[in-house]
Every structure is written in C-alpha cells, then in structure tokens.
Short mmCIF file of C-alpha atoms in Angstrom, two decimals:
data_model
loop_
_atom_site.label_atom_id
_atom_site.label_comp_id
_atom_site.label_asym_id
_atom_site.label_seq_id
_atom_site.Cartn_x
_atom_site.Cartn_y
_atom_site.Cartn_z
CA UNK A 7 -81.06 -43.22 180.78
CA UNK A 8 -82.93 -40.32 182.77
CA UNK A 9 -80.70 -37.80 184.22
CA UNK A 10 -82.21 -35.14 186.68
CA UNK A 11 -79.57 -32.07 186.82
CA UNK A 12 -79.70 -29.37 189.08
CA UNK A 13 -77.44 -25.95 188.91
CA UNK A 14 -78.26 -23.05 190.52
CA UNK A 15 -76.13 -20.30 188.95
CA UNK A 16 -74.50 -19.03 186.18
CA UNK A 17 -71.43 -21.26 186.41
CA UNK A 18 -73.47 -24.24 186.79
CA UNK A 19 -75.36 -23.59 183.57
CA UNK A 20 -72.05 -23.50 181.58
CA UNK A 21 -70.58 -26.82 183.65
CA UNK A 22 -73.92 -28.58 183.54
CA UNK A 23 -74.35 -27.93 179.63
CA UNK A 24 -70.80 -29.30 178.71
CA UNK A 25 -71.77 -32.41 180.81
CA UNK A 26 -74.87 -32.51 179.09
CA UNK A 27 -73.08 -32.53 175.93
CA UNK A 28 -70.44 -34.97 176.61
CA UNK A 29 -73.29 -37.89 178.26
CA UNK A 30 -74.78 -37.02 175.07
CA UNK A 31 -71.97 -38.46 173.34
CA UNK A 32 -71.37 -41.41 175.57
CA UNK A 33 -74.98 -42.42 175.51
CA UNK A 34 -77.81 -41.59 172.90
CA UNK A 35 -80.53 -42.36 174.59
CA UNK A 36 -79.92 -39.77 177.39
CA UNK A 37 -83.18 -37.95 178.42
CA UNK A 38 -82.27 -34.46 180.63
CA UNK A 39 -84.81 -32.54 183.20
CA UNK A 40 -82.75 -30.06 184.43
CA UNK A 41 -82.70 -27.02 186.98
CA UNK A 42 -80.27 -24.82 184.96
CA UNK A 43 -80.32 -21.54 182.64
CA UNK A 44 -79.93 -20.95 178.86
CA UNK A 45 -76.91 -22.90 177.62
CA UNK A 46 -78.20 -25.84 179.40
CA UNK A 47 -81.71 -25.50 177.72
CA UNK A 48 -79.58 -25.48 174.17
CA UNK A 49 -78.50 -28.71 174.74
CA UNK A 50 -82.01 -30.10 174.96
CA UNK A 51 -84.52 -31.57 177.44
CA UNK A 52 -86.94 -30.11 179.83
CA UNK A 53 -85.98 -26.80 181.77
CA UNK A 54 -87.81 -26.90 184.79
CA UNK A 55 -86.45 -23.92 186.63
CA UNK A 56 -84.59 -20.98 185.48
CA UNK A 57 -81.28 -20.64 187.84
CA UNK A 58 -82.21 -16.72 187.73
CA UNK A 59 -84.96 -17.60 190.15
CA UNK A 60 -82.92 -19.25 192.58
CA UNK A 61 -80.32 -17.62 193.21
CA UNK A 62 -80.06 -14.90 195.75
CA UNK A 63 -76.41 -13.86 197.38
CA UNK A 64 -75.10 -12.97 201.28
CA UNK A 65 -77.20 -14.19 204.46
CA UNK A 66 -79.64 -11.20 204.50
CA UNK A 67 -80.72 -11.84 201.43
CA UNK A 68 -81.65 -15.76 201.95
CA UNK A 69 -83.55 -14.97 205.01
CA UNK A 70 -85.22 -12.69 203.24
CA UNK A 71 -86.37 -14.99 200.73
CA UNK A 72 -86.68 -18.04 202.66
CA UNK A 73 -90.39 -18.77 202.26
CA UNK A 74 -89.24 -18.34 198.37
CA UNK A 75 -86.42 -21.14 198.65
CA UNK A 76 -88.17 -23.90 200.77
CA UNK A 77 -91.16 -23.27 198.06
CA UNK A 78 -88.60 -24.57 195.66
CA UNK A 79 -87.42 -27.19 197.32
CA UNK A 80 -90.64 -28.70 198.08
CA UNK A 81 -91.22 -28.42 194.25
CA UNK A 82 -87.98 -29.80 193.30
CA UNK A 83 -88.83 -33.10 195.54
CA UNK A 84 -92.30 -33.34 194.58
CA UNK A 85 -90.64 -33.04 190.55
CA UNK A 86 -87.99 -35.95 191.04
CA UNK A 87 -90.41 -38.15 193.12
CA UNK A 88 -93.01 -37.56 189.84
CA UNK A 89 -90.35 -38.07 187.35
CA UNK A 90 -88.08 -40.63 189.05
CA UNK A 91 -84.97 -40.29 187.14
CA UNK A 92 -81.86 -43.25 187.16
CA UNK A 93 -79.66 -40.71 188.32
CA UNK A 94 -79.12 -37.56 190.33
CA UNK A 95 -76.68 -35.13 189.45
CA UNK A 96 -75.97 -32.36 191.59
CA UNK A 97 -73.76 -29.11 190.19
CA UNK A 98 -72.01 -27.21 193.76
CA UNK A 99 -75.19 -25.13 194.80
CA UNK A 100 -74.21 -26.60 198.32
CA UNK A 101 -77.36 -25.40 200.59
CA UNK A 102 -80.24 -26.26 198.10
CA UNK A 103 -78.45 -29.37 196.47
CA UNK A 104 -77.36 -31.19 199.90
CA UNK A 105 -81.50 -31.27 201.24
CA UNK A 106 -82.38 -33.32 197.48
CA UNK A 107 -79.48 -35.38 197.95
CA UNK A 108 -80.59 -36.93 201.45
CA UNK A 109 -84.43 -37.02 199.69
CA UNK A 110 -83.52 -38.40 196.56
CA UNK A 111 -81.36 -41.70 198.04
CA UNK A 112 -83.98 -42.06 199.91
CA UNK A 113 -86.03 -42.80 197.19
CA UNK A 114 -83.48 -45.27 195.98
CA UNK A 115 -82.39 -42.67 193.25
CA UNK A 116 -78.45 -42.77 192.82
CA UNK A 117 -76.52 -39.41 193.56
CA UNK A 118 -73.90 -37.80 191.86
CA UNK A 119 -71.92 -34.38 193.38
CA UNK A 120 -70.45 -32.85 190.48
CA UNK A 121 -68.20 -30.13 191.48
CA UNK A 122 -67.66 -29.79 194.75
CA UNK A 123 -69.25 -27.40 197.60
CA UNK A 124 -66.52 -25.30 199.33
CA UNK A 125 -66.22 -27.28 202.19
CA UNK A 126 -62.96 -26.98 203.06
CA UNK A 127 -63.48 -23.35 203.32
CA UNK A 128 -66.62 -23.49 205.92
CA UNK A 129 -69.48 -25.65 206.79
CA UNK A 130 -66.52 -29.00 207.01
CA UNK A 131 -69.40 -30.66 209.26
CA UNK A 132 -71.84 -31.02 205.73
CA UNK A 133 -68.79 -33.70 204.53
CA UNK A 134 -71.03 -36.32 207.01
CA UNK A 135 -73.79 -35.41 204.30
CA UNK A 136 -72.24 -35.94 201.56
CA UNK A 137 -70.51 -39.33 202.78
CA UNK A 138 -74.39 -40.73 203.73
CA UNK A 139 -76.37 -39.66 200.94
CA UNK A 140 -73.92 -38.69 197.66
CA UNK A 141 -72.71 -42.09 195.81
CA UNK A 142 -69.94 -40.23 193.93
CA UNK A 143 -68.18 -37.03 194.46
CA UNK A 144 -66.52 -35.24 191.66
CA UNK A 145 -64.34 -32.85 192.12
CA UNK A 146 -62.47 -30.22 190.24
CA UNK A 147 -59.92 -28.38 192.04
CA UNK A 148 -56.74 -30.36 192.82
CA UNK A 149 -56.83 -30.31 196.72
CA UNK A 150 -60.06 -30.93 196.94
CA UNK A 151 -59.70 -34.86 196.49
CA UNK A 152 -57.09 -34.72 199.34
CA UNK A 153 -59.86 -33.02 201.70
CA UNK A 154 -62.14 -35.70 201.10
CA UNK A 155 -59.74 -38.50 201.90
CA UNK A 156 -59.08 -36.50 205.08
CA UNK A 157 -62.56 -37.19 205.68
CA UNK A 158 -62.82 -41.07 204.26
CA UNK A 159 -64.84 -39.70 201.26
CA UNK A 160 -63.88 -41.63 198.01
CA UNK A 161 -63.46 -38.84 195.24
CA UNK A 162 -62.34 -38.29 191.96
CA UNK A 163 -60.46 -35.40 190.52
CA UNK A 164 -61.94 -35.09 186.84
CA UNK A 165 -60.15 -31.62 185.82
CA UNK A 166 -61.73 -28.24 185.56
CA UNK A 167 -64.45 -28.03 182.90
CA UNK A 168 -63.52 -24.39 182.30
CA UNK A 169 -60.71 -25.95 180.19
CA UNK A 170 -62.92 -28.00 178.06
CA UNK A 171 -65.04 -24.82 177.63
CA UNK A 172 -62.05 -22.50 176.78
CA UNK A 173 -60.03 -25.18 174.91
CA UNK A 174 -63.43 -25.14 172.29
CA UNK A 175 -63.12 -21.30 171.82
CA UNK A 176 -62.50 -20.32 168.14
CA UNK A 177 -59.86 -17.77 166.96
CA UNK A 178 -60.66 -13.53 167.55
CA UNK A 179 -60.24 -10.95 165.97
CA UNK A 180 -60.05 -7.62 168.02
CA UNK A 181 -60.91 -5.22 165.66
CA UNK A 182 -63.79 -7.41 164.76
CA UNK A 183 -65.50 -7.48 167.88
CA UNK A 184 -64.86 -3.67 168.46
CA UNK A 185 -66.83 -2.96 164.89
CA UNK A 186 -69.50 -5.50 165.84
CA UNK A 187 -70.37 -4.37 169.06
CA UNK A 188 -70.09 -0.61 168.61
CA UNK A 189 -67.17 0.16 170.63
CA UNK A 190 -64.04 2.64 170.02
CA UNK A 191 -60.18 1.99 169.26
CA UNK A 192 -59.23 2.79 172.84
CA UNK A 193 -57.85 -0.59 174.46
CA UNK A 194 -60.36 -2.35 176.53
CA UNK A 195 -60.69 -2.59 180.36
CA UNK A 196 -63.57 -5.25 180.75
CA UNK A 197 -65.68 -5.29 183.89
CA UNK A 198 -67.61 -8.15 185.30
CA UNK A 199 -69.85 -7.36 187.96
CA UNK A 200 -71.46 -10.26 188.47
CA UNK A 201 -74.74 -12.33 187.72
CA UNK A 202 -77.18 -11.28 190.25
CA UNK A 203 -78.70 -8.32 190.45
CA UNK A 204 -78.01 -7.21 193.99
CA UNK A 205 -74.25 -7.70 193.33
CA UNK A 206 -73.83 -5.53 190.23
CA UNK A 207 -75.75 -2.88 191.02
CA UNK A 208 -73.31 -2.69 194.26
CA UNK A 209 -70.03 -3.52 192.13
CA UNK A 210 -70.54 -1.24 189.04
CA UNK A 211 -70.92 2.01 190.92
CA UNK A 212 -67.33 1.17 192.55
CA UNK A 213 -65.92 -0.25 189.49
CA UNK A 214 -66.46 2.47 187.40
CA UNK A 215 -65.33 5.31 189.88
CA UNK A 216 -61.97 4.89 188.32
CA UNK A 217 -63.01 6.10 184.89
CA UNK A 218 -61.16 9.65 185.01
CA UNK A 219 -57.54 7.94 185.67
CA UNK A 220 -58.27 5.64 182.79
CA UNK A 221 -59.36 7.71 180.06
CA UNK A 222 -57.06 6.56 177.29
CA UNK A 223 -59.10 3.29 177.76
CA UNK A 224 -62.90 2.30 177.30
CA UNK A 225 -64.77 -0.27 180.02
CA UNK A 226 -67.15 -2.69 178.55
CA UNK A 227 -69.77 -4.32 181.46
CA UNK A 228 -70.35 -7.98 180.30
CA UNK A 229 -74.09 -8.45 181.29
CA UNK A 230 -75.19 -11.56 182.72
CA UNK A 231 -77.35 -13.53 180.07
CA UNK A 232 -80.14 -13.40 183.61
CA UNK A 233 -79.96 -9.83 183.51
CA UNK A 234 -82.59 -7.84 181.01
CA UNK A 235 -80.25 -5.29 178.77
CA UNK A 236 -82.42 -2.40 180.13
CA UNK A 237 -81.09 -3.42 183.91
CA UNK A 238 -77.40 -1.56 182.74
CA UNK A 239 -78.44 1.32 180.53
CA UNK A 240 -78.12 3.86 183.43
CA UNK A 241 -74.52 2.92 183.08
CA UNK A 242 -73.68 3.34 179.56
CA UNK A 243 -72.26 6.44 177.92
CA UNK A 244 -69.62 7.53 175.63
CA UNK A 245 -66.61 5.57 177.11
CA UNK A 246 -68.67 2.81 179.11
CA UNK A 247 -69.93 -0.20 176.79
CA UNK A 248 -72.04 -2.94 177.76
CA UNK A 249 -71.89 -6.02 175.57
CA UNK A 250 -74.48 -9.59 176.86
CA UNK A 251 -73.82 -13.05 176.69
CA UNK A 252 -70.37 -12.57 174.83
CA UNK A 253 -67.83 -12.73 177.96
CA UNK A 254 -65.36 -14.76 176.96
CA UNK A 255 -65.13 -12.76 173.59
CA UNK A 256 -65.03 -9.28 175.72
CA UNK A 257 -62.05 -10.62 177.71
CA UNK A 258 -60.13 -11.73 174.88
CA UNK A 259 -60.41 -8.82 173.46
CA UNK A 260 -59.66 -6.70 176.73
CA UNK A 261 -56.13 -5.43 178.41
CA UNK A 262 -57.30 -5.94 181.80
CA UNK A 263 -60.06 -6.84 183.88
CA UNK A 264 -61.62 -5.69 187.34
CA UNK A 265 -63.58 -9.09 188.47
CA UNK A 266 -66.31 -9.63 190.87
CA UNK A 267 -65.01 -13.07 193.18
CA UNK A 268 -66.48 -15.55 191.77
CA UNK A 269 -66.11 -18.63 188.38
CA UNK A 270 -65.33 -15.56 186.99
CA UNK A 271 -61.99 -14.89 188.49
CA UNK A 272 -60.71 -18.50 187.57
CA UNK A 273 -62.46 -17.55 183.62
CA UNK A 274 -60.22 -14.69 183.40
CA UNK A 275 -57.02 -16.40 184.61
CA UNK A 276 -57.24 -19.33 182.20
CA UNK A 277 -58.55 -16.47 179.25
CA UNK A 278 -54.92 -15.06 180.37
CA UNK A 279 -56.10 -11.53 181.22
CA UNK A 280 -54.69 -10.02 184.36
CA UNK A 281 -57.70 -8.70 186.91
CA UNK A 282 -58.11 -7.19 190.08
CA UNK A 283 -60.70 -9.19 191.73
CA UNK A 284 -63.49 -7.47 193.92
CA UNK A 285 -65.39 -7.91 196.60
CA UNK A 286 -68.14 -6.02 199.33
CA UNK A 287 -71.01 -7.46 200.79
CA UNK A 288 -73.28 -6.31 203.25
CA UNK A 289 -71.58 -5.28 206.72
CA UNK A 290 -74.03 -8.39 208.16
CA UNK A 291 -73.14 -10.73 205.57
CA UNK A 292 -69.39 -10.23 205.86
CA UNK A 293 -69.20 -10.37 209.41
CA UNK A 294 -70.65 -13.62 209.98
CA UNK A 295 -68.61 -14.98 206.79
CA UNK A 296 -65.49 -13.91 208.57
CA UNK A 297 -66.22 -15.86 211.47
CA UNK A 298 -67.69 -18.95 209.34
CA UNK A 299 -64.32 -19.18 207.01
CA UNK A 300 -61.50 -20.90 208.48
CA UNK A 301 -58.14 -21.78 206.90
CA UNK A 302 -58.47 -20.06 204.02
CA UNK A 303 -56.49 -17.08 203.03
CA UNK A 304 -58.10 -16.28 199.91
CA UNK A 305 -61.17 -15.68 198.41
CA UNK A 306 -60.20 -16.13 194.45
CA UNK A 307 -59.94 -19.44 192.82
CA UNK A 308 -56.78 -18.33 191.11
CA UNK A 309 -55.31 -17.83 194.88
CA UNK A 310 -56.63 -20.53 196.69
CA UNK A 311 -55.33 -23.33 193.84
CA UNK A 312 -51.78 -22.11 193.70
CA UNK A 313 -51.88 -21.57 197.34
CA UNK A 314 -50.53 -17.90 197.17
CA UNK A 315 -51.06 -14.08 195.52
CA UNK A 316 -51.66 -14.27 192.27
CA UNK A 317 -54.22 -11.68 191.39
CA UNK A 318 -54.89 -8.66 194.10
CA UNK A 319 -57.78 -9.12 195.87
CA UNK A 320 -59.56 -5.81 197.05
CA UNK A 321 -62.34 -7.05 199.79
CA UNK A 322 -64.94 -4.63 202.09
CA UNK A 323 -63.20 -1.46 203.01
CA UNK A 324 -59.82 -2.06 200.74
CA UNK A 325 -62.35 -2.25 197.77
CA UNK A 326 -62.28 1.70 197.38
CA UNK A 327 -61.09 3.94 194.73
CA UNK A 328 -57.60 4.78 195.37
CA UNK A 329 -56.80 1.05 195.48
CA UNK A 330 -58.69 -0.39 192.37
CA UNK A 331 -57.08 2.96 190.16
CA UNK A 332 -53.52 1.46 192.21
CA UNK A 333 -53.53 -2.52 191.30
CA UNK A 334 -55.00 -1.91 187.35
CA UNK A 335 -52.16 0.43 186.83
CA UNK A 336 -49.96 -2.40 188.11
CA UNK A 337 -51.48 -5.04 185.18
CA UNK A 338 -51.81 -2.99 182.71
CA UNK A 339 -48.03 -2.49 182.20
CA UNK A 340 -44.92 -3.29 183.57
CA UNK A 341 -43.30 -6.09 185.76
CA UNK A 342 -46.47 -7.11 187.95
CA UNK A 343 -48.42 -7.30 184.55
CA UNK A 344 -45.74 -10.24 183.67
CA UNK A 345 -45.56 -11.78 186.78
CA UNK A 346 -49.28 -12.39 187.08
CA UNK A 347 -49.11 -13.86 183.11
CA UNK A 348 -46.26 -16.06 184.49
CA UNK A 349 -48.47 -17.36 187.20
CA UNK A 350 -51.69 -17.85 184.47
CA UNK A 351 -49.42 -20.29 182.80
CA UNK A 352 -48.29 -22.23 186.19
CA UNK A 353 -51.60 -22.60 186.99
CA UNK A 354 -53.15 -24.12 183.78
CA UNK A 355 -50.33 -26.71 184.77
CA UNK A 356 -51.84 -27.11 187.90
CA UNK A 357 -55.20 -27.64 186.68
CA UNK A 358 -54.13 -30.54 184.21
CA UNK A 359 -55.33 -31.22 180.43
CA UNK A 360 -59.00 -30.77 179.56
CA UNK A 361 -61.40 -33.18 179.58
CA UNK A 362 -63.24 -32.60 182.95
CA UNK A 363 -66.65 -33.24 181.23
CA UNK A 364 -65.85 -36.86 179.79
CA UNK A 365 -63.71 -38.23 182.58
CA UNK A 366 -67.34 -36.95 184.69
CA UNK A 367 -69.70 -38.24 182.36
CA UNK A 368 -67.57 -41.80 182.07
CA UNK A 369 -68.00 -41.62 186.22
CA UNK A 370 -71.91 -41.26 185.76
CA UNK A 371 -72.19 -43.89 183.38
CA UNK A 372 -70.31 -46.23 185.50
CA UNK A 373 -72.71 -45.30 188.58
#
C-alpha cells in the first residue's frame, strides 16, 4: 500500500518514523513518501521535504513567511495529486495539515489525523474540519477522545508514542557518555532550547544566565539534529557543552533540566528528570495567543494531562533570572525534587502501556 506522511517538526519526525516502522511490520509491501526529517528518512522511502523548511514559530514569523508556506502547500497538493497514494496520514502540524486534508478527500484519497491538533486549547471551530474531511482521528492524550465526542467526532485513543520510543531505549552508562562526549565530572544540568532557530537563539541567552549560581554543575545544550553544529559554538566554553542528536542520552545522564514548552517537556517527564519548563515569545505573538487560548491553564503537556502543577512553568516576564536560578534549586534537591518524581510516575499511569504506534498502524490498515 502507498502511504503519503506529512510531519512538520521535530516531534513529528520521531512519531512519524515509529509509525513508519510499525506499518512496516504489519504490511511488507508498504511504500512511504513522506514530509518529515532524518529519522523518518532512516526508515526508508522518498523524503520529499525536510521539516526544517517548514517550520517557522509565533504569528510574526508566519506572516512573514507566508508567500514561503502557501508555496509549499501548492507543492504538497500538486505532489499527492501526481503520486496518488491509498492513504493520507497527517502527523498534528494543524494549519498546514488541515488545507491537504480537505484537498486530498477530495480527490477520493482516505485521511488519517494521527495525533491530534490542540484544539481544545484554541481554534475549537477547525473540529467542523476535521469531522468533513479526516476519516479517522487518532489521538494520544487521554482527554482528547472525550473532546471529540463532545463534538460527535469518532476517535480513538492509541497511547502516547513517546512510550514506545522510550520503552526501546537501551541501558546508560553515565560515566560513559561524559568520556564520549568530552564533558567533566560535575553533575549535569541539560538544556533544551528548542528546534528552531528563532527559539534557541532567544532561550539560550536566558537559560544560561544562571551559570554563576550553578557552578558545581556543567550545562550541556542538546542541538536540534535541524540545527548546523556551528549555529551553537558562540555558546560553548569551559562549563557549557553542546552534544547533537543524542537527547534522550543527555537527559538520562543529567540531574535536571530547564525545557523549552514543547514534546520536549512531556520527553523529559517520562525520561524521569525534573525541569523547569520555559517560555517567551514575541510581545505580538503572546498577546494574541493569550486572547486565542481558552480553558487551558497550562502550557506543558506534563500539566495539562494530569490536570494540575507538576513542573513550574516560567512564561514572558516570569521567565527571568531570579526565577529560573529559584525553581532548579527546588529539583535539584530536596522535597519538591521528590514530589515532581512522584508525579512522573502518576503520570506514566495516566498515559497507559506502550504501543501507540501498532494500535495506530492496526487503525490505518483497517481504513
């Protein structure tokens, strides 16, 4: 069968590739053309865009590239319409994904959501989308499938795929991964900026300003595998690291974490490292995000699934200095430190077993 797969981050890749791998399994004959990044292009098939050229984060920045974006979707339809695939899949990527949804049904192509847009957060009005032109909807966060039955959307609740990605992870040793990647004996304090460009150059700055309260402790940056190495030289020194496309290793290996809102804030929850998670966009961008966002308190995964503080979250102007060097303290040692562990555990519960990729690729088949 033909399977057309589009994911346009970082996250995506890593969900899209462990689908890839698991409608492998369930059917040899699978042929993949993909919108996706490096660990999706390991799995096989034809790349046809790089997720690095797609993305681009806040409102600013997409009306700044619009001519950019409707260039790609124009490609993207003229692409599926050439290559007609049997099936559709679409990984969250909400404002690009939803236009080749309504194109590609109707072209008679069938169309499969996998992982869910963040409706219930803003935009609920795009649901009427996804009930007219999406044939199944699968999502992975438990109240998610509630939300959609609020709406008369049948959906099903397949698990989180960051289990089956974590649950594969092999066995670390600490020291190791110090001696291999250059680093010292000081514990580690892992930072993760981000993927995109404009967001890491805005979150390092800030992240590393607490530096001289931590210095019995090194930070390691893990680079995004769609960032060039040379990008986060002007960062590294004696006591700041950088390490690429070896994340999940660094935060195994790390203390504590200072996040950047995101997959990566869930990553580091179910890796069992406590974080302070991050957040500042442009003035612009935040405003009209404040008034977009309704009902939700939150802006972690870890937070919004168990429906309460889990993780501190340090957004626009309490993202400063004196706050971040305040809440690591906290997880490094000490009662919060357990707490938050505590929570890690409750929420793995929450999230159910692994499997997410088979239970999704059994869906597909069946479509």
């Amino acid at each position: 069968m033909k399977y057309y797969i589009i994911a346009g981050e970082a996250s995506g890749d890593l969900h899209g590739s462990n689908l890839m791998k698991a409608l492998k399994h369930k059917d040899p004959n699978a042929e993949f053309r993909f919108w996706g990044g490096d660990l999706m292009k390991a799995q096989g098939g034809t790349l046809v865009k790089h997720y690095r050229d797609l993305a681009f984060m806040g409102f600013l920045e997409v009306v700044m590239n619009l001519r950019t974006i409707l260039n790609n979707i124009k490609f993207c339809k003229e692409d599926i319409q050439k290559n007609r695939p049997n099936v559709l899949i679409l990984v969250d990527y909400p404002g690009f994904n939803l236009r080749i949804a309504r194109f590609a049904k109707e072209l008679g192509i069938k169309v499969v959501y996998y992982i869910s847009p963040q409706l219930w957060a803003w935009k609920e009005g795009r649901v009427e989308i996804i009930k007219k032109y999406v044939d199944e909807m699968m999502v992975i966060l438990p109240f998610e499938e509630d939300f959609y039955r609020k709406h008369g959307v049948h959906s099903h609740f397949v698990g989180h795929p960051l289990l089956d990605a974590i649950s594969d992870l092999q066995e670390i040793s600490v020291e190791k991964f110090k001696s291999e990647n250059g680093l010292n004996e000081k514990e580690i304090i892992a930072l993760l900026p981000g993927s995109r460009e404009q967001e890491v150059e805005k979150m390092l700055e800030m992240m590393l300003s607490v530096r001289p309260q931590f210095q019995n402790y090194q930070f390691v940056i893990a680079g995004a595998p769609s960032l060039p190495k040379e990008f986060y030289q002007k960062y590294v020194d004696d006591n700041v690291h950088f390490v690429s496309n070896k994340t999940y290793d660094l935060l195994r290996c790390s203390k504590a974490a200072l996040v950047t809102s995101g997959t990566a804030t869930l990553e580091t929850a179910l890796l069992n490292i406590p974080e302070v998670v991050c957040y500042r966009g442009s003035k612009i961008s935040y405003a009209i995000a404040k008034r977009l966002v309704k009902n939700i308190n939150y802006i972690s995964l870890v937070n919004l699934i168990m429906d309460r503080e889990v993780v501190k979250e340090l957004i626009q102007n309490d993202l400063n200095t004196k706050n971040l060097v305040t809440e690591l303290n906290k997880i490094l040692t000490g009662e919060k430190r357990e707490q938050v562990l505590n929570d890690y555990h409750l929420l793995r519960e929450k999230l159910g077993g692994k499997g997410a990729s088979e239970h999704a690729a059994e869906v597909i088949l069946k479509v």
